Tab-separated table of C-alpha atoms in Angstrom:
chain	number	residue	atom	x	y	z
I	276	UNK	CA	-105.791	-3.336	39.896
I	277	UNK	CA	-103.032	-2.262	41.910
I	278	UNK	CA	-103.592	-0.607	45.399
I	279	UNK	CA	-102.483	2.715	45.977
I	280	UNK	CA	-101.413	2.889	50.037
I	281	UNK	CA	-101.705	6.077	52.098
I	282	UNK	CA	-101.312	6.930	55.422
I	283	UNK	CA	-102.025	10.203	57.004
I	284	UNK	CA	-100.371	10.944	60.614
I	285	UNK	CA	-101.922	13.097	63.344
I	286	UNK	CA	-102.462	16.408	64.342
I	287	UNK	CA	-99.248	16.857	66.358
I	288	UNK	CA	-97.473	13.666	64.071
I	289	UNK	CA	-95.213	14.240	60.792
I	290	UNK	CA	-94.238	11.852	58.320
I	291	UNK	CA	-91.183	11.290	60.288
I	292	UNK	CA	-92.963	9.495	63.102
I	293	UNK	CA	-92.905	5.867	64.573
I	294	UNK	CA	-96.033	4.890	62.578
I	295	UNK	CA	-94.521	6.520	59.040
I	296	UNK	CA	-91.438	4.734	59.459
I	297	UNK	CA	-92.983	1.779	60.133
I	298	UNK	CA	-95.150	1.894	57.129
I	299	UNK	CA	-92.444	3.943	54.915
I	300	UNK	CA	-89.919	0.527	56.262
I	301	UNK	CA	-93.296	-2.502	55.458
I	302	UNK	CA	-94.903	-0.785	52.443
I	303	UNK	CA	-91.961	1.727	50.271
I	304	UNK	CA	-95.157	2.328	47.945
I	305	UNK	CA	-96.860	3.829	50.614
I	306	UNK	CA	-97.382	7.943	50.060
I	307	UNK	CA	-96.521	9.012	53.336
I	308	UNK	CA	-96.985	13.611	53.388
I	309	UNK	CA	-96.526	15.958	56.148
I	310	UNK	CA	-99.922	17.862	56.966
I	311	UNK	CA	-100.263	21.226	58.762
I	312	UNK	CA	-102.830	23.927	59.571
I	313	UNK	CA	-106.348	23.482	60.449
I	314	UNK	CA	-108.472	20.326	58.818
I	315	UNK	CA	-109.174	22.125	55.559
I	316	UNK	CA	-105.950	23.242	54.688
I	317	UNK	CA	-105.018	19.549	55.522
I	318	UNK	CA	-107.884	18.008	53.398
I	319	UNK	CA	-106.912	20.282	50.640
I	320	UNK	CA	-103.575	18.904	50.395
I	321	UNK	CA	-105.229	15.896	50.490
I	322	UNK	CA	-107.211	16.230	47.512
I	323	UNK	CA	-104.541	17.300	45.883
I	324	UNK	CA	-102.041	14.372	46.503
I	325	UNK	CA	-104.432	12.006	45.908
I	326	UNK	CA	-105.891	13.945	42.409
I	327	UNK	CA	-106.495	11.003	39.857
I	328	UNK	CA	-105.206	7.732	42.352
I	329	UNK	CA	-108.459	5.382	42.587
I	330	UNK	CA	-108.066	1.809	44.573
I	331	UNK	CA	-107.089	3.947	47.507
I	332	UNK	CA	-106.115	2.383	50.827
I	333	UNK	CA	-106.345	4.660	53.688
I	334	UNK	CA	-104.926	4.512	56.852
I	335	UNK	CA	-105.180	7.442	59.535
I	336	UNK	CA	-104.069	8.088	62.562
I	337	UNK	CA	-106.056	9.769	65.263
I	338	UNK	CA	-106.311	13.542	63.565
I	339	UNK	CA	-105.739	11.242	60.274
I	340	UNK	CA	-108.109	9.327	60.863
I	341	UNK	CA	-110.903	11.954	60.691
I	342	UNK	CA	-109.201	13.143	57.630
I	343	UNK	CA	-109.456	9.792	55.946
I	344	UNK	CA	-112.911	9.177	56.860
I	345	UNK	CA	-113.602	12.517	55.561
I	346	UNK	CA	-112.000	12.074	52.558
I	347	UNK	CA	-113.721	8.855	52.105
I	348	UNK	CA	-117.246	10.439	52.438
I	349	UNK	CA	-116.142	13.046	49.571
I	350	UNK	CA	-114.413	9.949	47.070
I	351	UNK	CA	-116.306	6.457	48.315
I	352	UNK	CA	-116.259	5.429	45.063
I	353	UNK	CA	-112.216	5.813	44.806
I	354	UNK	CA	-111.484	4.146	48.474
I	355	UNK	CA	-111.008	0.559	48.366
I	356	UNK	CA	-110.546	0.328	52.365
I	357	UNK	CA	-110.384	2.686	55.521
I	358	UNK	CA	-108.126	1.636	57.968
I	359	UNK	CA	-108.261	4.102	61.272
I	360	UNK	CA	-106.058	4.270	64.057
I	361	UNK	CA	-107.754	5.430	67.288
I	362	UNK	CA	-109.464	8.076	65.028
I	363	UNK	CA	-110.472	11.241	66.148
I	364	UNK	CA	-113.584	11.560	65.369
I	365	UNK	CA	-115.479	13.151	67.955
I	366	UNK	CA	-114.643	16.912	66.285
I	367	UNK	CA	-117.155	19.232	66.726
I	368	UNK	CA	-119.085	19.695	62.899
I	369	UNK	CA	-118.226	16.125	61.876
I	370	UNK	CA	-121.173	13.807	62.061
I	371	UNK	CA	-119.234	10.390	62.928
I	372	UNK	CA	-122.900	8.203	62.287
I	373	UNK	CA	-122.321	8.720	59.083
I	374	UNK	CA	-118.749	6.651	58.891
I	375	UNK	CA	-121.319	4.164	59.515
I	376	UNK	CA	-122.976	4.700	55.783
I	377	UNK	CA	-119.605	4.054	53.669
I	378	UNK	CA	-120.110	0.994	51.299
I	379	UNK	CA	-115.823	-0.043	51.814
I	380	UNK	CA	-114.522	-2.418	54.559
I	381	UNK	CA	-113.463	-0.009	57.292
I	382	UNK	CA	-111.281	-1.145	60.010
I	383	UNK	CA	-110.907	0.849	63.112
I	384	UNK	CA	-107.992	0.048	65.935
I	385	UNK	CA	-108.799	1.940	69.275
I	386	UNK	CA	-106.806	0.969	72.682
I	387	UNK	CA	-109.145	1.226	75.600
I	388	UNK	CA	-106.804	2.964	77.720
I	389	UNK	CA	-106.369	6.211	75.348
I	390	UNK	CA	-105.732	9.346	77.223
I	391	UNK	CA	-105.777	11.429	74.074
I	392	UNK	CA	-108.478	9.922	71.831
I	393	UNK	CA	-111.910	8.883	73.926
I	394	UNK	CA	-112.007	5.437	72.672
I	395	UNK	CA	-115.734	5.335	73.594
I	396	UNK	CA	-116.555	9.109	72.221
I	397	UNK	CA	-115.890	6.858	68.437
């Protein structure tokens, strides 16, 4: 079955950024959105981009990344992989221990000299 890629940028990001161009440039399949507004708004659009995709690949970046391990939590049984890029996930009302339940390969990048994302808080 064929993979469908996604990656979700940051909280101050856009789908115009270093990391979406260098995805959008590697991977043309990828679905690459701008998000805005708080995390719901953001997770609604979400929902509604990825409404009916299965064998989902999901890569997020800091802000993204909480996004996509959200998302993941709702849909396990649609996420093939979780990729997260120094992932914020130390917002207040998300229980990151639980990341720790998912059943998919997750694979988390963190540089240990963040200044924005606590690489220890994930």
């Amino acid at each position: 079955m064929k993979k469908t890629l996604v990656f979700i940028h940051g909280l101050e990001s856009t789908s115009q950024g270093n990391k979406a161009q260098y995805f959008r440039k590697s991977f043309p399949e990828m679905i690459i959105e701008d998000y805005t507004g708080n995390l719901e708004t953001r997770m609604q659009k979400l929902r509604r981009i990825l409404k009916g995709k299965n064998n989902l690949v999901l890569v997020g970046s800091s802000y993204g990344g909480l996004m996509a391990a959200q998302f993941a939590l709702e849909e396990e049984s649609r996420v093939q992989k979780l990729i997260l890029l120094a992932p914020a996930l130390d917002i207040e009302g998300f229980e990151k221990a639980v990341v720790k339940k998912l059943h998919m390969p997750v694979i988390l990048y963190h540089g240990t000299k963040d200044e924005v994302v606590n690489p220890y808080a994930v």
